[in-house]
Amino acid sequence: MHAISPVQSGIRLVGFDADDTLWRSEDYFAAAQSEFERIVGAYVDLDDARARQRLLAIERGNLALFGYGVKGMALSMIEAAVEITAQRIGAAELHRIVGIAKDMLRHPVEVLPGVREAVEAVAAEHDIVLITKGDLFHQEAKVRQSGLADLFGRIEIVSEKDASTYHRVLDEFDLPASRFCMVGNSLRSDIAPVLRLGAWAVHVPYHLTWEHEREAEIDPAMRARMREVDGLHGLPAAIRDLDAQAAGDAARAAAG
Ligand SMILES: [Mg+2]
């Protein structure tokens, strides 16, 4: 007679970020930024003109209109080039900026080392979902080309990764935050919002991070629910560790 059903505890669903977690992305944005500076640098002294800061400010100001991704970046670069050069930038240079964006959109997807093995290992024990933001068109193409789409039960391409987005995803899975863990490179988009909801997180820092994505307030008390690994090879162990902690928390809560 086993009247006691197993306690529903521990991590059930693991969410994966895509750009700079599963495949390279920021490297191309950094190269585009250097190319932009070469173009604008023919007109102005980059430091005197505060070219980098002004481009970042314009990109941030446009996020609410263009969203994330290559196309929004290109429009912001054109706007910044016009402003920084006081409208002296030539049509040929603006055409080069459009060319940078097209090259980025055509660039083959480079899946990071060990990703497939790590995702398969996690998927053997948990449900997994891909949660990525950016241009819908570009993200769909990258998911397709990556060869990883078959591993994920669900793929969510969203316009912003904040607490309300994660809340909606968890609602769709009918799952409390305490049973969800997010994996990603961005403290701002992948880690801070899920910790705030009471979920778990594994931070996988990438060697390059856009300034905008580095800014995040993480309460020291919330850090107990996150781990940091230096590559996806460390992910299965980190999730097992958090899973045990989650199950322990649930058991303590059940015991009152
Ligand atoms: Mg990312």
XYZ file of C-alpha atoms and ligand atoms in Angstrom:
257
model
C 0.000 0.000 0.000
C 1.680 3.095 -1.242
C -0.733 5.858 -0.465
C 2.008 8.447 -0.424
C 2.635 9.867 -3.857
C 6.152 11.102 -4.569
C 6.649 14.706 -3.567
C 6.658 16.922 -6.620
C 9.891 18.736 -6.075
C 13.144 19.670 -7.664
C 13.735 21.208 -11.057
C 11.430 19.987 -13.813
C 11.982 22.466 -16.644
C 15.297 23.875 -17.851
C 15.306 26.906 -20.153
C 18.240 27.592 -22.459
C 19.278 30.945 -23.854
C 20.622 30.664 -27.418
C 22.913 33.553 -28.489
C 26.337 33.190 -26.810
C 25.083 30.215 -24.803
C 24.477 27.631 -27.555
C 26.128 29.448 -30.462
C 28.330 32.467 -31.185
C 26.685 35.830 -31.598
C 28.380 38.729 -29.819
C 31.640 38.155 -31.723
C 29.865 39.282 -34.901
C 28.314 42.297 -33.200
C 31.755 43.295 -31.866
C 33.263 42.937 -35.351
C 30.415 45.049 -36.760
C 31.107 47.707 -34.138
C 34.799 47.809 -35.151
C 33.821 48.134 -38.801
C 31.382 50.936 -37.907
C 34.208 52.730 -36.101
C 36.506 52.368 -39.111
C 33.812 53.911 -41.311
C 32.974 56.816 -38.999
C 36.643 57.226 -38.000
C 37.379 58.507 -41.511
C 35.239 61.562 -40.664
C 35.825 62.273 -36.981
C 38.190 61.508 -34.114
C 36.368 58.593 -32.469
C 37.336 59.549 -28.908
C 36.567 63.252 -29.286
C 33.237 62.402 -30.894
C 32.503 59.784 -28.166
C 31.459 57.556 -31.050
C 31.113 54.359 -29.017
C 29.008 55.932 -26.269
C 26.778 57.709 -28.768
C 26.138 54.542 -30.767
C 25.283 52.660 -27.559
C 22.916 55.448 -26.465
C 21.166 55.415 -29.843
C 20.899 51.609 -29.854
C 19.390 51.644 -26.366
C 16.994 54.434 -27.247
C 15.814 52.442 -30.267
C 15.344 49.072 -28.510
C 11.715 49.841 -27.707
C 11.068 50.596 -31.400
C 13.277 48.088 -33.237
C 13.711 45.332 -30.677
C 16.955 43.328 -30.440
C 18.902 41.969 -33.346
C 20.914 42.736 -36.445
C 18.336 44.821 -38.307
C 17.810 47.170 -35.372
C 21.594 47.401 -34.946
C 22.009 48.444 -38.595
C 19.346 51.155 -38.407
C 20.909 52.489 -35.200
C 24.363 52.493 -36.832
C 23.021 54.492 -39.771
C 21.377 56.973 -37.411
C 24.561 57.229 -35.321
C 26.777 57.651 -38.411
C 24.621 60.539 -39.616
C 24.646 62.201 -36.184
C 28.306 61.649 -35.346
C 29.513 63.003 -38.715
C 27.059 65.921 -38.583
C 25.392 64.544 -41.738
C 28.649 64.354 -43.719
C 28.607 60.537 -43.991
C 28.468 59.411 -47.626
C 25.920 57.124 -49.241
C 28.661 54.577 -50.026
C 29.498 54.357 -46.305
C 25.847 53.936 -45.365
C 25.700 51.176 -47.953
C 28.658 49.497 -46.233
C 26.718 49.513 -42.958
C 23.798 47.747 -44.666
C 26.349 45.281 -46.055
C 27.670 44.552 -42.535
C 24.132 43.639 -41.449
C 23.564 41.385 -44.459
C 26.852 39.577 -43.810
C 25.821 38.984 -40.201
C 22.416 37.640 -41.211
C 24.031 35.294 -43.735
C 26.785 34.111 -41.399
C 26.608 30.369 -40.744
C 25.680 29.379 -37.202
C 28.661 28.333 -35.099
C 27.476 26.055 -32.296
C 29.789 26.296 -29.267
C 31.895 23.280 -28.224
C 30.192 20.572 -26.166
C 26.741 22.095 -26.534
C 24.922 19.142 -28.064
C 26.272 16.704 -25.433
C 25.377 19.043 -22.567
C 21.858 19.723 -23.847
C 21.276 15.991 -24.409
C 22.486 15.203 -20.869
C 20.132 17.768 -19.347
C 17.245 16.670 -21.600
C 17.628 13.087 -20.363
C 16.504 14.226 -16.907
C 14.387 17.339 -17.470
C 12.020 18.969 -19.909
C 13.871 21.639 -21.833
C 12.815 24.789 -23.641
C 14.772 27.258 -25.759
C 14.060 30.899 -24.870
C 15.702 33.447 -27.123
C 15.105 37.061 -28.075
C 15.807 39.035 -31.212
C 14.662 39.193 -34.820
C 12.095 36.414 -35.274
C 13.284 35.724 -38.820
C 16.987 35.533 -37.891
C 16.409 33.502 -34.726
C 14.256 30.971 -36.586
C 16.989 30.586 -39.211
C 19.661 30.081 -36.545
C 17.603 27.493 -34.666
C 17.076 25.607 -37.928
C 20.739 25.757 -38.969
C 22.085 24.857 -35.525
C 20.852 21.263 -35.816
C 19.666 21.514 -32.190
C 15.955 22.142 -32.791
C 15.058 18.442 -32.451
C 16.338 18.432 -28.851
C 13.917 21.080 -27.625
C 10.274 20.315 -26.885
C 9.441 23.996 -27.214
C 11.125 27.027 -28.736
C 10.100 30.490 -27.530
C 11.305 33.474 -29.539
C 10.429 36.550 -27.509
C 10.956 40.278 -27.877
C 12.280 40.845 -24.349
C 13.469 38.520 -21.588
C 12.165 40.073 -18.415
C 10.243 38.776 -15.393
C 6.870 39.071 -17.165
C 8.105 37.029 -20.144
C 9.356 34.234 -17.865
C 6.149 34.440 -15.876
C 4.129 33.873 -19.055
C 6.323 30.917 -20.137
C 5.942 29.296 -16.702
C 2.175 29.844 -16.865
C 2.085 28.033 -20.196
C 3.929 25.105 -18.634
C 1.711 25.381 -15.548
C 4.817 25.292 -13.410
C 5.861 27.206 -10.269
C 9.097 29.197 -10.589
C 10.663 26.978 -7.910
C 10.751 24.124 -10.444
C 12.359 26.094 -13.274
C 16.033 26.726 -14.016
C 17.336 29.089 -16.711
C 20.745 28.728 -18.363
C 22.403 31.632 -20.144
C 25.228 34.113 -20.562
C 23.370 37.342 -19.790
C 22.930 38.417 -16.174
C 20.338 40.940 -17.306
C 18.209 38.683 -19.521
C 18.794 35.113 -18.351
C 19.700 35.265 -14.674
C 18.361 38.264 -12.709
C 14.695 38.069 -13.842
C 14.330 34.339 -13.098
C 16.031 34.622 -9.692
C 13.634 37.444 -8.864
C 10.715 35.118 -9.643
C 12.098 32.464 -7.287
C 13.522 30.194 -9.979
C 17.067 28.817 -10.363
C 19.789 29.852 -12.769
C 23.094 28.747 -14.238
C 25.244 31.579 -15.535
C 27.571 30.614 -18.384
C 29.613 33.777 -19.018
C 30.691 34.368 -22.593
C 34.019 36.006 -23.405
C 32.160 38.981 -24.907
C 29.026 40.608 -23.565
C 27.232 43.676 -24.901
C 27.359 46.454 -22.315
C 23.557 46.556 -22.149
C 23.398 42.874 -21.125
C 25.983 43.199 -18.350
C 23.894 45.445 -16.165
C 21.883 43.553 -13.615
C 21.113 43.853 -9.944
C 21.387 40.522 -8.219
C 20.543 40.523 -4.553
C 23.256 38.614 -2.614
C 20.497 36.503 -1.013
C 19.395 35.350 -4.476
C 22.889 34.139 -5.382
C 22.289 30.935 -3.424
C 19.925 29.892 -6.217
C 22.485 30.345 -8.995
C 25.651 28.623 -10.140
C 28.312 29.747 -12.550
C 30.068 27.402 -14.980
C 32.819 28.231 -17.440
C 31.284 26.305 -20.305
C 28.332 24.032 -21.021
C 30.444 20.970 -20.144
C 29.904 21.967 -16.506
C 26.152 22.342 -16.885
C 24.799 18.860 -16.061
C 26.653 18.829 -12.711
C 25.515 22.380 -11.877
C 21.893 21.478 -12.564
C 22.118 18.299 -10.473
C 23.500 20.416 -7.648
C 20.680 22.987 -7.906
C 18.123 20.201 -8.298
C 19.225 18.651 -4.997
C 19.020 22.066 -3.335
C 15.533 22.639 -4.816
C 14.334 19.242 -3.574
C 15.782 19.990 -0.122
C 13.994 23.342 -0.004
C 10.724 21.706 -1.009
C 11.083 18.972 1.617
C 11.809 21.555 4.320
C 8.788 23.608 3.246
C 6.578 20.479 3.294
C 7.824 19.605 6.794
C 6.797 23.092 7.885
Mg 22.658 35.165 -24.792
